Amino acid sequence: MLYPLSLAVFRQKSREMPLKSFVREIGNMSKKFTKKEKHECRRGGAYIAPDSSPLSSTAGSSTALTEHGRWANLPPELLLDIIQRVEARETCWPGRGDVVACASVCRSWRQITKEVVKTPEQCGFLTFPISLKQPGSRDTPIECFIQREKATSTYRLYMGLSPALSGNLNKLLLVAKKVRRATCTDFVISLVGNDFSRSSNNYVGKLNQPPKDSLVRSTNRSLQKTHSRQVSPRKPMFITAKISYQLNVLRTRGPRRMKCDMYSIPASAIGQGGTAPTPTAFTNCNDEARLGFKTLKSAQNVPLVLRNKAPRWHEQLQCWCLNFKGRVTVASVKNFQLVAAAEPSQNVAVPEQEKVILQFGKIGKDIFTMDYRYPLSALQAFAISLSSFDTKPVCE
């Protein structure tokens, strides 16, 4: 008969065995991951097991259930101690996967892990899939890069400095597939690279370009001079952001004007004491919650507006320049930095208005860096960056 470990036994065991080995022992004995889930973890997927254990419905698995019960019945103070140690030790991927493994042991482990792990805004780490829809860190940007595959029209978002610098520490976050249609081009965003079905649980959202004739029919002259894209989930259409590029009629190279209306983030979020919407769980209740955002229904909640930071002309280099602090090394019309465009009545401090919220730029063939921070999430930053890949006719 197996008895739960006491806190004293665990502390003695932790001195004798490295913590990572202890966590791996837990994962092996719990046998919670199926072959498919293990494959997703190796590929960089952050998977949390469902509340209902697959072991409970499998015949002939009494031994597995006994082992599962051993870890499910740990004292709460011992369990909290284990997860806090794991969370504090593993601060980057792939080691961060041990935290995900703790959340996959059973329901009690999952609940305490969710309480221990903080949001990206608080800790600057991306751990679970829901972290992709939560605002980034307030203190330092979360550094990512995008790898473009022209042959398959896919774009992969990784957390890391670059493929060369990060090596095996890269963490796959999101994958987008470019779909060309007769009147527009869409980017379907998924959690994995082999499933872009809108009926799948891996489906996250879509970046779509409104048909060109819809802009022509508009009575607003400013809309006729913009190339706009919208971020929306599956039908019915629910727009969470609008990205617009000013049309360069002369088609000459030069800095372009970019504007992002973030309908799901209030402008007050960047003010003192302001907060941005932070979803805490995936839900299938409705399409609005599926993407994790809610539009601002109150007239007092003015949406946040982002604009590209104006570059300066470099006389010696004879080109327009921005300070990317070493994160961008190749000149490209796609490179940009976004800052908040606050109105005087919103009482936003000048330093906050000058702070770069999102920067995107080229560092090599089909490799682009993407650094974002609060109040944008990884999903929002990725969608805005994707829009830059399909604006050549209006940018050059």
mmCIF file of C-alpha atoms in Angstrom:
data_model
loop_
_atom_site.group_PDB
_atom_site.id
_atom_site.type_symbol
_atom_site.label_atom_id
_atom_site.label_comp_id
_atom_site.label_asym_id
_atom_site.label_seq_id
_atom_site.Cartn_x
_atom_site.Cartn_y
_atom_site.Cartn_z
ATOM 1 C CA MET A 1 0.000 0.000 0.000
ATOM 2 C CA LEU A 2 1.332 3.438 -0.956
ATOM 3 C CA TYR A 3 1.138 6.299 1.511
ATOM 4 C CA PRO A 4 1.479 10.030 0.762
ATOM 5 C CA LEU A 5 4.881 11.538 1.437
ATOM 6 C CA SER A 6 5.160 13.873 4.393
ATOM 7 C CA LEU A 7 6.683 17.339 4.105
ATOM 8 C CA ALA A 8 9.765 16.235 6.075
ATOM 9 C CA VAL A 9 10.247 13.226 3.784
ATOM 10 C CA PHE A 10 9.987 15.454 0.724
ATOM 11 C CA ARG A 11 12.553 17.896 2.057
ATOM 12 C CA GLN A 12 14.920 15.032 2.806
ATOM 13 C CA LYS A 13 14.254 13.566 -0.643
ATOM 14 C CA SER A 14 14.822 16.927 -2.332
ATOM 15 C CA ARG A 15 18.277 17.132 -0.741
ATOM 16 C CA GLU A 16 19.165 13.692 -2.010
ATOM 17 C CA MET A 17 17.678 14.040 -5.507
ATOM 18 C CA PRO A 18 17.807 17.042 -7.889
ATOM 19 C CA LEU A 19 14.434 18.748 -8.118
ATOM 20 C CA LYS A 20 14.176 18.197 -11.869
ATOM 21 C CA SER A 21 14.700 14.442 -11.404
ATOM 22 C CA PHE A 22 12.026 14.427 -8.731
ATOM 23 C CA VAL A 23 9.575 16.180 -11.061
ATOM 24 C CA ARG A 24 10.361 13.714 -13.829
ATOM 25 C CA GLU A 25 9.697 10.861 -11.411
ATOM 26 C CA ILE A 26 6.311 12.384 -10.668
ATOM 27 C CA GLY A 27 5.538 12.693 -14.350
ATOM 28 C CA ASN A 28 6.561 9.094 -15.069
ATOM 29 C CA MET A 29 4.550 7.647 -12.210
ATOM 30 C CA SER A 30 1.422 9.685 -12.882
ATOM 31 C CA LYS A 31 1.344 8.512 -16.522
ATOM 32 C CA LYS A 32 -0.987 11.348 -17.371
ATOM 33 C CA PHE A 33 0.301 12.206 -20.841
ATOM 34 C CA THR A 34 -0.914 10.246 -23.821
ATOM 35 C CA LYS A 35 1.440 9.697 -26.756
ATOM 36 C CA LYS A 36 -0.141 12.627 -28.603
ATOM 37 C CA GLU A 37 0.304 14.973 -25.645
ATOM 38 C CA LYS A 38 3.963 13.959 -25.236
ATOM 39 C CA HIS A 39 4.491 14.686 -28.910
ATOM 40 C CA GLU A 40 2.999 18.153 -28.470
ATOM 41 C CA CYS A 41 5.299 18.831 -25.487
ATOM 42 C CA ARG A 42 8.352 17.833 -27.505
ATOM 43 C CA ARG A 43 7.222 20.173 -30.248
ATOM 44 C CA GLY A 44 6.876 23.017 -27.778
ATOM 45 C CA GLY A 45 3.156 22.819 -27.040
ATOM 46 C CA ALA A 46 2.004 23.859 -23.574
ATOM 47 C CA TYR A 47 -0.734 21.349 -22.868
ATOM 48 C CA ILE A 48 -2.855 21.158 -19.735
ATOM 49 C CA ALA A 49 -4.674 17.891 -19.189
ATOM 50 C CA PRO A 50 -8.489 18.102 -19.008
ATOM 51 C CA ASP A 51 -10.255 17.878 -15.673
ATOM 52 C CA SER A 52 -11.449 14.349 -16.376
ATOM 53 C CA SER A 53 -8.575 11.901 -16.225
ATOM 54 C CA PRO A 54 -8.323 9.532 -19.207
ATOM 55 C CA LEU A 55 -7.008 6.880 -16.851
ATOM 56 C CA SER A 56 -10.322 6.684 -15.011
ATOM 57 C CA SER A 57 -12.106 5.321 -18.081
ATOM 58 C CA THR A 58 -9.397 2.855 -19.168
ATOM 59 C CA ALA A 59 -9.890 -0.817 -18.316
ATOM 60 C CA GLY A 60 -7.071 -2.692 -16.659
ATOM 61 C CA SER A 61 -5.292 0.417 -15.344
ATOM 62 C CA SER A 62 -5.634 -0.191 -11.607
ATOM 63 C CA THR A 63 -1.883 0.125 -11.099
ATOM 64 C CA ALA A 64 -1.848 3.471 -12.889
ATOM 65 C CA LEU A 65 -4.784 4.632 -10.795
ATOM 66 C CA THR A 66 -2.962 3.639 -7.611
ATOM 67 C CA GLU A 67 0.114 5.601 -8.648
ATOM 68 C CA HIS A 68 -2.106 8.521 -9.642
ATOM 69 C CA GLY A 69 -3.783 8.473 -6.246
ATOM 70 C CA ARG A 70 -0.435 8.551 -4.499
ATOM 71 C CA TRP A 71 0.339 11.961 -5.987
ATOM 72 C CA ALA A 72 -3.237 13.250 -5.919
ATOM 73 C CA ASN A 73 -3.455 12.823 -2.140
ATOM 74 C CA LEU A 74 -0.361 14.785 -1.177
ATOM 75 C CA PRO A 75 -0.905 17.250 1.699
ATOM 76 C CA PRO A 76 -1.658 20.754 0.366
ATOM 77 C CA GLU A 77 1.355 22.312 2.130
ATOM 78 C CA LEU A 78 3.665 19.712 0.583
ATOM 79 C CA LEU A 79 2.112 20.128 -2.842
ATOM 80 C CA LEU A 80 2.445 23.914 -2.643
ATOM 81 C CA ASP A 81 6.095 23.559 -1.649
ATOM 82 C CA ILE A 82 6.821 21.274 -4.622
ATOM 83 C CA ILE A 83 5.162 23.489 -7.220
ATOM 84 C CA GLN A 84 6.684 26.701 -5.838
ATOM 85 C CA ARG A 85 10.141 25.142 -6.088
ATOM 86 C CA VAL A 86 9.562 23.980 -9.647
ATOM 87 C CA GLU A 87 8.106 27.333 -10.717
ATOM 88 C CA ALA A 88 10.977 29.301 -9.187
ATOM 89 C CA ARG A 89 13.633 27.035 -10.681
ATOM 90 C CA GLU A 90 12.411 26.774 -14.273
ATOM 91 C CA THR A 91 12.283 30.301 -15.668
ATOM 92 C CA CYS A 92 12.672 29.510 -19.373
ATOM 93 C CA TRP A 93 11.756 26.855 -21.913
ATOM 94 C CA PRO A 94 12.123 23.915 -22.306
ATOM 95 C CA GLY A 95 12.552 23.640 -18.529
ATOM 96 C CA ARG A 96 9.307 25.575 -18.082
ATOM 97 C CA GLY A 97 7.576 22.448 -19.345
ATOM 98 C CA ASP A 98 8.041 20.942 -15.889
ATOM 99 C CA VAL A 99 5.563 23.514 -14.593
ATOM 100 C CA VAL A 100 3.083 22.388 -17.242
ATOM 101 C CA ALA A 101 3.743 18.776 -16.219
ATOM 102 C CA CYS A 102 2.797 19.631 -12.625
ATOM 103 C CA ALA A 103 -0.508 21.064 -13.850
ATOM 104 C CA SER A 104 -1.149 17.825 -15.761
ATOM 105 C CA VAL A 105 -0.854 15.405 -12.841
ATOM 106 C CA CYS A 106 -4.406 15.766 -11.554
ATOM 107 C CA ARG A 107 -7.043 18.316 -10.618
ATOM 108 C CA SER A 108 -5.542 19.308 -7.258
ATOM 109 C CA TRP A 109 -2.097 19.789 -8.798
ATOM 110 C CA ARG A 110 -3.605 21.835 -11.604
ATOM 111 C CA GLN A 111 -5.473 24.134 -9.240
ATOM 112 C CA ILE A 112 -2.441 24.912 -7.075
ATOM 113 C CA THR A 113 -0.208 25.343 -10.142
ATOM 114 C CA LYS A 114 -2.630 27.906 -11.562
ATOM 115 C CA GLU A 115 -2.491 29.775 -8.245
ATOM 116 C CA VAL A 116 1.314 29.736 -8.129
ATOM 117 C CA VAL A 117 2.022 30.689 -11.746
ATOM 118 C CA LYS A 118 1.606 34.417 -12.323
ATOM 119 C CA THR A 119 0.466 36.180 -15.475
ATOM 120 C CA PRO A 120 3.007 37.470 -18.033
ATOM 121 C CA GLU A 121 2.272 41.005 -16.844
ATOM 122 C CA GLN A 122 3.465 40.086 -13.354
ATOM 123 C CA CYS A 123 6.383 37.749 -14.084
ATOM 124 C CA GLY A 124 7.283 38.159 -17.767
ATOM 125 C CA PHE A 125 6.979 34.394 -18.467
ATOM 126 C CA LEU A 126 4.699 32.541 -20.893
ATOM 127 C CA THR A 127 3.688 29.207 -19.369
ATOM 128 C CA PHE A 128 0.197 28.078 -20.370
ATOM 129 C CA PRO A 129 -1.708 28.674 -23.647
ATOM 130 C CA ILE A 130 -3.889 31.285 -21.938
ATOM 131 C CA SER A 131 -0.718 33.346 -21.421
ATOM 132 C CA LEU A 132 -0.812 34.106 -25.154
ATOM 133 C CA LYS A 133 -3.992 36.134 -24.620
ATOM 134 C CA GLN A 134 -2.809 37.963 -21.515
ATOM 135 C CA PRO A 135 -0.949 41.311 -21.535
ATOM 136 C CA GLY A 136 2.836 41.179 -21.600
ATOM 137 C CA SER A 137 5.240 42.437 -18.979
ATOM 138 C CA ARG A 138 5.148 46.067 -17.879
ATOM 139 C CA ASP A 139 8.868 46.192 -17.093
ATOM 140 C CA THR A 140 10.691 44.589 -20.006
ATOM 141 C CA PRO A 141 9.595 43.456 -23.484
ATOM 142 C CA ILE A 142 8.994 39.770 -24.133
ATOM 143 C CA GLU A 143 11.392 38.889 -26.942
ATOM 144 C CA CYS A 144 10.125 36.674 -29.750
ATOM 145 C CA PHE A 145 10.850 35.989 -33.393
ATOM 146 C CA ILE A 146 8.808 34.948 -36.428
ATOM 147 C CA GLN A 147 9.978 32.393 -38.960
ATOM 148 C CA ARG A 148 8.376 32.635 -42.393
ATOM 149 C CA GLU A 149 7.982 29.574 -44.602
ATOM 150 C CA LYS A 150 7.106 30.801 -48.088
ATOM 151 C CA ALA A 151 6.621 27.319 -49.528
ATOM 152 C CA THR A 152 3.767 26.536 -47.139
ATOM 153 C CA SER A 153 2.610 30.140 -46.505
ATOM 154 C CA THR A 154 2.994 29.646 -42.760
ATOM 155 C CA TYR A 155 4.414 31.917 -40.081
ATOM 156 C CA ARG A 156 5.655 30.491 -36.787
ATOM 157 C CA LEU A 157 5.978 32.615 -33.661
ATOM 158 C CA TYR A 158 8.673 31.517 -31.207
ATOM 159 C CA MET A 159 9.696 32.902 -27.846
ATOM 160 C CA GLY A 160 13.429 33.554 -27.948
ATOM 161 C CA LEU A 161 16.082 35.935 -29.214
ATOM 162 C CA SER A 162 16.617 34.286 -32.615
ATOM 163 C CA PRO A 163 17.079 30.776 -34.065
ATOM 164 C CA ALA A 164 20.864 31.163 -33.863
ATOM 165 C CA LEU A 165 21.061 32.581 -30.337
ATOM 166 C CA SER A 166 18.303 30.579 -28.642
ATOM 167 C CA GLY A 167 18.965 27.184 -30.198
ATOM 168 C CA ASN A 168 16.898 24.479 -28.501
ATOM 169 C CA LEU A 169 15.503 26.990 -26.005
ATOM 170 C CA ASN A 170 13.046 28.316 -28.604
ATOM 171 C CA LYS A 171 9.410 27.894 -27.628
ATOM 172 C CA LEU A 172 6.727 27.604 -30.310
ATOM 173 C CA LEU A 173 3.837 29.874 -29.370
ATOM 174 C CA LEU A 174 1.529 30.359 -32.358
ATOM 175 C CA VAL A 175 1.346 29.423 -36.033
ATOM 176 C CA ALA A 176 -0.454 31.353 -38.766
ATOM 177 C CA LYS A 177 -1.324 30.184 -42.266
ATOM 178 C CA LYS A 178 -1.849 32.620 -45.118
ATOM 179 C CA VAL A 179 -4.979 31.894 -47.150
ATOM 180 C CA ARG A 180 -5.452 33.780 -50.413
ATOM 181 C CA ARG A 181 -9.001 34.407 -51.543
ATOM 182 C CA ALA A 182 -10.472 36.056 -54.612
ATOM 183 C CA THR A 183 -11.022 39.434 -52.957
ATOM 184 C CA CYS A 184 -8.749 39.366 -49.911
ATOM 185 C CA THR A 185 -6.098 37.510 -47.927
ATOM 186 C CA ASP A 186 -6.635 35.927 -44.518
ATOM 187 C CA PHE A 187 -4.248 34.667 -41.836
ATOM 188 C CA VAL A 188 -5.665 31.814 -39.759
ATOM 189 C CA ILE A 189 -3.957 31.563 -36.348
ATOM 190 C CA SER A 190 -3.629 28.276 -34.467
ATOM 191 C CA LEU A 191 -1.813 26.837 -31.454
ATOM 192 C CA VAL A 192 -0.216 24.128 -33.618
ATOM 193 C CA GLY A 193 1.208 23.971 -37.109
ATOM 194 C CA ASN A 194 -0.860 21.129 -38.515
ATOM 195 C CA ASP A 195 -4.424 22.087 -37.602
ATOM 196 C CA PHE A 196 -6.036 25.284 -38.901
ATOM 197 C CA SER A 197 -9.653 24.139 -38.821
ATOM 198 C CA ARG A 198 -11.994 26.749 -37.403
ATOM 199 C CA SER A 199 -13.895 24.026 -35.558
ATOM 200 C CA SER A 200 -10.761 22.832 -33.752
ATOM 201 C CA ASN A 201 -9.813 23.658 -30.178
ATOM 202 C CA ASN A 202 -6.438 24.748 -31.546
ATOM 203 C CA TYR A 203 -8.044 27.564 -33.529
ATOM 204 C CA VAL A 204 -7.294 30.948 -31.950
ATOM 205 C CA GLY A 205 -8.432 33.641 -34.357
ATOM 206 C CA LYS A 206 -8.111 35.193 -37.790
ATOM 207 C CA LEU A 207 -6.539 38.256 -39.335
ATOM 208 C CA ASN A 208 -8.607 39.232 -42.339
ATOM 209 C CA GLN A 209 -8.512 41.990 -44.920
ATOM 210 C CA PRO A 210 -11.937 43.444 -45.797
ATOM 211 C CA PRO A 211 -12.811 43.155 -49.502
ATOM 212 C CA LYS A 212 -11.426 46.056 -51.487
ATOM 213 C CA ASP A 213 -14.818 47.047 -52.810
ATOM 214 C CA SER A 214 -16.033 47.615 -49.249
ATOM 215 C CA LEU A 215 -13.472 50.410 -48.911
ATOM 216 C CA VAL A 216 -14.477 51.934 -52.223
ATOM 217 C CA ARG A 217 -18.140 52.057 -51.240
ATOM 218 C CA SER A 218 -17.288 53.823 -47.979
ATOM 219 C CA THR A 219 -18.257 57.469 -47.699
ATOM 220 C CA ASN A 220 -15.341 58.134 -45.380
ATOM 221 C CA ARG A 221 -12.520 59.475 -47.522
ATOM 222 C CA SER A 222 -9.879 58.459 -45.024
ATOM 223 C CA LEU A 223 -10.905 54.825 -45.389
ATOM 224 C CA GLN A 224 -10.408 55.031 -49.121
ATOM 225 C CA LYS A 225 -6.750 55.896 -48.503
ATOM 226 C CA THR A 226 -5.944 53.131 -46.055
ATOM 227 C CA HIS A 227 -5.097 49.479 -46.313
ATOM 228 C CA SER A 228 -6.774 48.001 -43.264
ATOM 229 C CA ARG A 229 -6.870 44.609 -41.642
ATOM 230 C CA GLN A 230 -9.043 43.294 -38.862
ATOM 231 C CA VAL A 231 -8.411 40.770 -36.100
ATOM 232 C CA SER A 232 -11.464 38.642 -35.482
ATOM 233 C CA PRO A 233 -12.448 35.184 -34.232
ATOM 234 C CA ARG A 234 -14.624 32.694 -36.040
ATOM 235 C CA LYS A 235 -18.102 33.575 -37.330
ATOM 236 C CA PRO A 236 -20.044 35.604 -36.467
ATOM 237 C CA MET A 237 -17.405 38.278 -37.049
ATOM 238 C CA PHE A 238 -16.277 39.947 -33.870
ATOM 239 C CA ILE A 239 -13.633 42.603 -34.495
ATOM 240 C CA THR A 240 -11.135 43.138 -31.684
ATOM 241 C CA ALA A 241 -8.660 45.362 -33.518
ATOM 242 C CA LYS A 242 -8.204 47.258 -36.761
ATOM 243 C CA ILE A 243 -4.821 47.823 -38.402
ATOM 244 C CA SER A 244 -4.525 50.517 -41.065
ATOM 245 C CA TYR A 245 -1.670 51.523 -43.370
ATOM 246 C CA GLN A 246 -1.728 54.816 -45.191
ATOM 247 C CA LEU A 247 -1.586 54.348 -48.947
ATOM 248 C CA ASN A 248 1.591 55.669 -50.561
ATOM 249 C CA VAL A 249 0.190 56.923 -53.858
ATOM 250 C CA LEU A 250 3.609 57.679 -55.376
ATOM 251 C CA ARG A 251 4.873 54.184 -54.466
ATOM 252 C CA THR A 252 8.184 55.621 -53.313
ATOM 253 C CA ARG A 253 10.239 54.079 -50.594
ATOM 254 C CA GLY A 254 9.996 55.761 -47.250
ATOM 255 C CA PRO A 255 8.448 55.552 -43.798
ATOM 256 C CA ARG A 256 4.870 54.428 -43.822
ATOM 257 C CA ARG A 257 2.127 55.441 -41.470
ATOM 258 C CA MET A 258 0.528 52.730 -39.410
ATOM 259 C CA LYS A 259 -2.408 52.899 -37.015
ATOM 260 C CA CYS A 260 -3.907 50.219 -34.771
ATOM 261 C CA ASP A 261 -7.289 50.691 -33.103
ATOM 262 C CA MET A 262 -7.361 48.218 -30.214
ATOM 263 C CA TYR A 263 -11.090 47.886 -29.575
ATOM 264 C CA SER A 264 -10.538 45.417 -26.728
ATOM 265 C CA ILE A 265 -8.071 47.582 -24.748
ATOM 266 C CA PRO A 266 -9.133 50.866 -23.121
ATOM 267 C CA ALA A 267 -6.854 53.865 -23.554
ATOM 268 C CA SER A 268 -6.828 54.190 -19.769
ATOM 269 C CA ALA A 269 -4.819 50.948 -19.587
ATOM 270 C CA ILE A 270 -1.567 52.841 -20.173
ATOM 271 C CA GLY A 271 -2.404 55.545 -17.641
ATOM 272 C CA GLN A 272 -1.413 55.512 -13.994
ATOM 273 C CA GLY A 273 -3.288 52.716 -12.239
ATOM 274 C CA GLY A 274 -4.785 51.501 -15.515
ATOM 275 C CA THR A 275 -5.425 47.842 -16.277
ATOM 276 C CA ALA A 276 -5.856 45.843 -19.455
ATOM 277 C CA PRO A 277 -8.297 42.929 -19.892
ATOM 278 C CA THR A 278 -6.684 39.701 -18.698
ATOM 279 C CA PRO A 279 -8.559 36.489 -19.566
ATOM 280 C CA THR A 280 -7.934 33.654 -17.124
ATOM 281 C CA ALA A 281 -9.263 30.641 -19.001
ATOM 282 C CA PHE A 282 -10.326 29.384 -22.387
ATOM 283 C CA THR A 283 -14.056 29.013 -22.784
ATOM 284 C CA ASN A 284 -16.461 27.901 -25.480
ATOM 285 C CA CYS A 285 -19.431 29.817 -24.126
ATOM 286 C CA ASN A 286 -19.473 32.215 -27.058
ATOM 287 C CA ASP A 287 -17.265 33.517 -29.812
ATOM 288 C CA GLU A 288 -16.462 36.673 -27.897
ATOM 289 C CA ALA A 289 -14.931 34.752 -25.017
ATOM 290 C CA ARG A 290 -13.319 32.261 -27.399
ATOM 291 C CA LEU A 291 -10.741 34.846 -28.444
ATOM 292 C CA GLY A 292 -10.401 36.076 -24.890
ATOM 293 C CA PHE A 293 -11.331 39.687 -25.597
ATOM 294 C CA LYS A 294 -14.358 41.904 -25.075
ATOM 295 C CA THR A 295 -15.076 45.075 -26.943
ATOM 296 C CA LEU A 296 -15.506 48.329 -25.066
ATOM 297 C CA LYS A 297 -19.261 48.865 -24.976
ATOM 298 C CA SER A 298 -19.148 51.993 -22.843
ATOM 299 C CA ALA A 299 -18.663 55.337 -24.556
ATOM 300 C CA GLN A 300 -16.389 56.397 -21.703
ATOM 301 C CA ASN A 301 -13.943 53.563 -22.422
ATOM 302 C CA VAL A 302 -12.097 54.995 -25.413
ATOM 303 C CA PRO A 303 -10.111 52.307 -27.269
ATOM 304 C CA LEU A 304 -6.333 52.400 -27.197
ATOM 305 C CA VAL A 305 -4.781 53.688 -30.418
ATOM 306 C CA LEU A 306 -1.256 52.747 -31.472
ATOM 307 C CA ARG A 307 0.761 54.583 -34.130
ATOM 308 C CA ASN A 308 4.129 53.891 -35.662
ATOM 309 C CA LYS A 309 7.033 55.799 -34.172
ATOM 310 C CA ALA A 310 8.339 58.319 -36.680
ATOM 311 C CA PRO A 311 11.862 57.462 -37.924
ATOM 312 C CA ARG A 312 14.587 60.050 -38.389
ATOM 313 C CA TRP A 313 16.590 60.684 -41.555
ATOM 314 C CA HIS A 314 20.267 59.695 -41.277
ATOM 315 C CA GLU A 315 22.390 61.961 -43.483
ATOM 316 C CA GLN A 316 25.423 59.694 -43.592
ATOM 317 C CA LEU A 317 23.505 56.516 -44.302
ATOM 318 C CA GLN A 318 20.961 58.300 -46.489
ATOM 319 C CA CYS A 319 18.059 56.331 -45.065
ATOM 320 C CA TRP A 320 15.325 56.462 -42.453
ATOM 321 C CA CYS A 321 16.409 55.024 -39.100
ATOM 322 C CA LEU A 322 14.866 53.785 -35.854
ATOM 323 C CA ASN A 323 16.675 52.625 -32.722
ATOM 324 C CA PHE A 324 15.819 48.933 -32.359
ATOM 325 C CA LYS A 325 18.563 48.448 -29.735
ATOM 326 C CA GLY A 326 20.272 45.729 -31.746
ATOM 327 C CA ARG A 327 17.166 43.607 -32.269
ATOM 328 C CA VAL A 328 16.838 44.486 -35.986
ATOM 329 C CA THR A 329 19.794 44.208 -38.359
ATOM 330 C CA VAL A 330 18.336 44.290 -41.902
ATOM 331 C CA ALA A 331 16.744 47.367 -43.457
ATOM 332 C CA SER A 332 13.184 46.655 -44.573
ATOM 333 C CA VAL A 333 10.027 48.618 -45.208
ATOM 334 C CA LYS A 334 8.300 46.101 -42.922
ATOM 335 C CA ASN A 335 10.258 47.262 -39.851
ATOM 336 C CA PHE A 336 8.221 49.320 -37.399
ATOM 337 C CA GLN A 337 7.819 50.425 -33.796
ATOM 338 C CA LEU A 338 4.426 51.170 -32.246
ATOM 339 C CA VAL A 339 3.749 53.654 -29.452
ATOM 340 C CA ALA A 340 0.552 54.857 -27.811
ATOM 341 C CA ALA A 341 -1.226 57.769 -29.452
ATOM 342 C CA ALA A 342 -2.914 59.407 -26.470
ATOM 343 C CA GLU A 343 -5.037 62.521 -26.542
ATOM 344 C CA PRO A 344 -4.213 65.397 -24.151
ATOM 345 C CA SER A 345 -7.519 64.839 -22.364
ATOM 346 C CA GLN A 346 -6.472 61.288 -21.427
ATOM 347 C CA ASN A 347 -3.727 62.541 -19.069
ATOM 348 C CA VAL A 348 -1.125 59.982 -20.130
ATOM 349 C CA ALA A 349 2.423 60.795 -19.054
ATOM 350 C CA VAL A 350 4.893 61.631 -21.813
ATOM 351 C CA PRO A 351 7.251 58.740 -20.951
ATOM 352 C CA GLU A 352 4.375 56.301 -21.394
ATOM 353 C CA GLN A 353 3.586 57.765 -24.805
ATOM 354 C CA GLU A 354 7.212 57.360 -25.899
ATOM 355 C CA LYS A 355 7.536 53.792 -24.662
ATOM 356 C CA VAL A 356 7.694 51.259 -27.514
ATOM 357 C CA ILE A 357 4.862 48.763 -27.032
ATOM 358 C CA LEU A 358 5.608 46.614 -30.072
ATOM 359 C CA GLN A 359 8.573 46.477 -32.399
ATOM 360 C CA PHE A 360 8.992 44.264 -35.434
ATOM 361 C CA GLY A 361 11.924 43.965 -37.809
ATOM 362 C CA LYS A 362 14.004 41.801 -40.087
ATOM 363 C CA ILE A 363 17.219 40.072 -38.994
ATOM 364 C CA GLY A 364 17.725 37.591 -41.838
ATOM 365 C CA LYS A 365 16.106 35.766 -44.707
ATOM 366 C CA ASP A 366 12.567 34.959 -43.573
ATOM 367 C CA ILE A 367 13.468 35.682 -39.916
ATOM 368 C CA PHE A 368 11.914 38.637 -38.068
ATOM 369 C CA THR A 369 12.060 39.693 -34.425
ATOM 370 C CA MET A 370 8.902 40.666 -32.541
ATOM 371 C CA ASP A 371 9.177 42.231 -29.085
ATOM 372 C CA TYR A 372 6.025 43.239 -27.239
ATOM 373 C CA ARG A 373 5.015 44.468 -23.818
ATOM 374 C CA TYR A 374 1.976 45.544 -21.813
ATOM 375 C CA PRO A 375 -0.847 46.153 -22.693
ATOM 376 C CA LEU A 376 -0.569 43.938 -25.805
ATOM 377 C CA SER A 377 -0.730 40.158 -25.648
ATOM 378 C CA ALA A 378 1.334 37.768 -27.743
ATOM 379 C CA LEU A 379 -1.703 37.036 -29.915
ATOM 380 C CA GLN A 380 -2.401 40.706 -30.574
ATOM 381 C CA ALA A 381 1.253 41.481 -31.276
ATOM 382 C CA PHE A 382 1.508 38.505 -33.631
ATOM 383 C CA ALA A 383 -1.604 39.554 -35.559
ATOM 384 C CA ILE A 384 -0.322 43.125 -35.963
ATOM 385 C CA SER A 385 3.038 41.821 -37.175
ATOM 386 C CA LEU A 386 1.355 39.488 -39.666
ATOM 387 C CA SER A 387 -0.354 42.451 -41.272
ATOM 388 C CA SER A 388 3.068 43.751 -42.280
ATOM 389 C CA PHE A 389 3.637 40.705 -44.491
ATOM 390 C CA ASP A 390 0.747 41.549 -46.799
ATOM 391 C CA THR A 391 1.041 45.303 -47.364
ATOM 392 C CA LYS A 392 3.670 45.548 -50.084
ATOM 393 C CA PRO A 393 1.429 47.311 -52.644
ATOM 394 C CA VAL A 394 0.817 50.180 -50.241
ATOM 395 C CA CYS A 395 4.237 50.371 -48.613
ATOM 396 C CA GLU A 396 6.672 50.554 -51.486
#
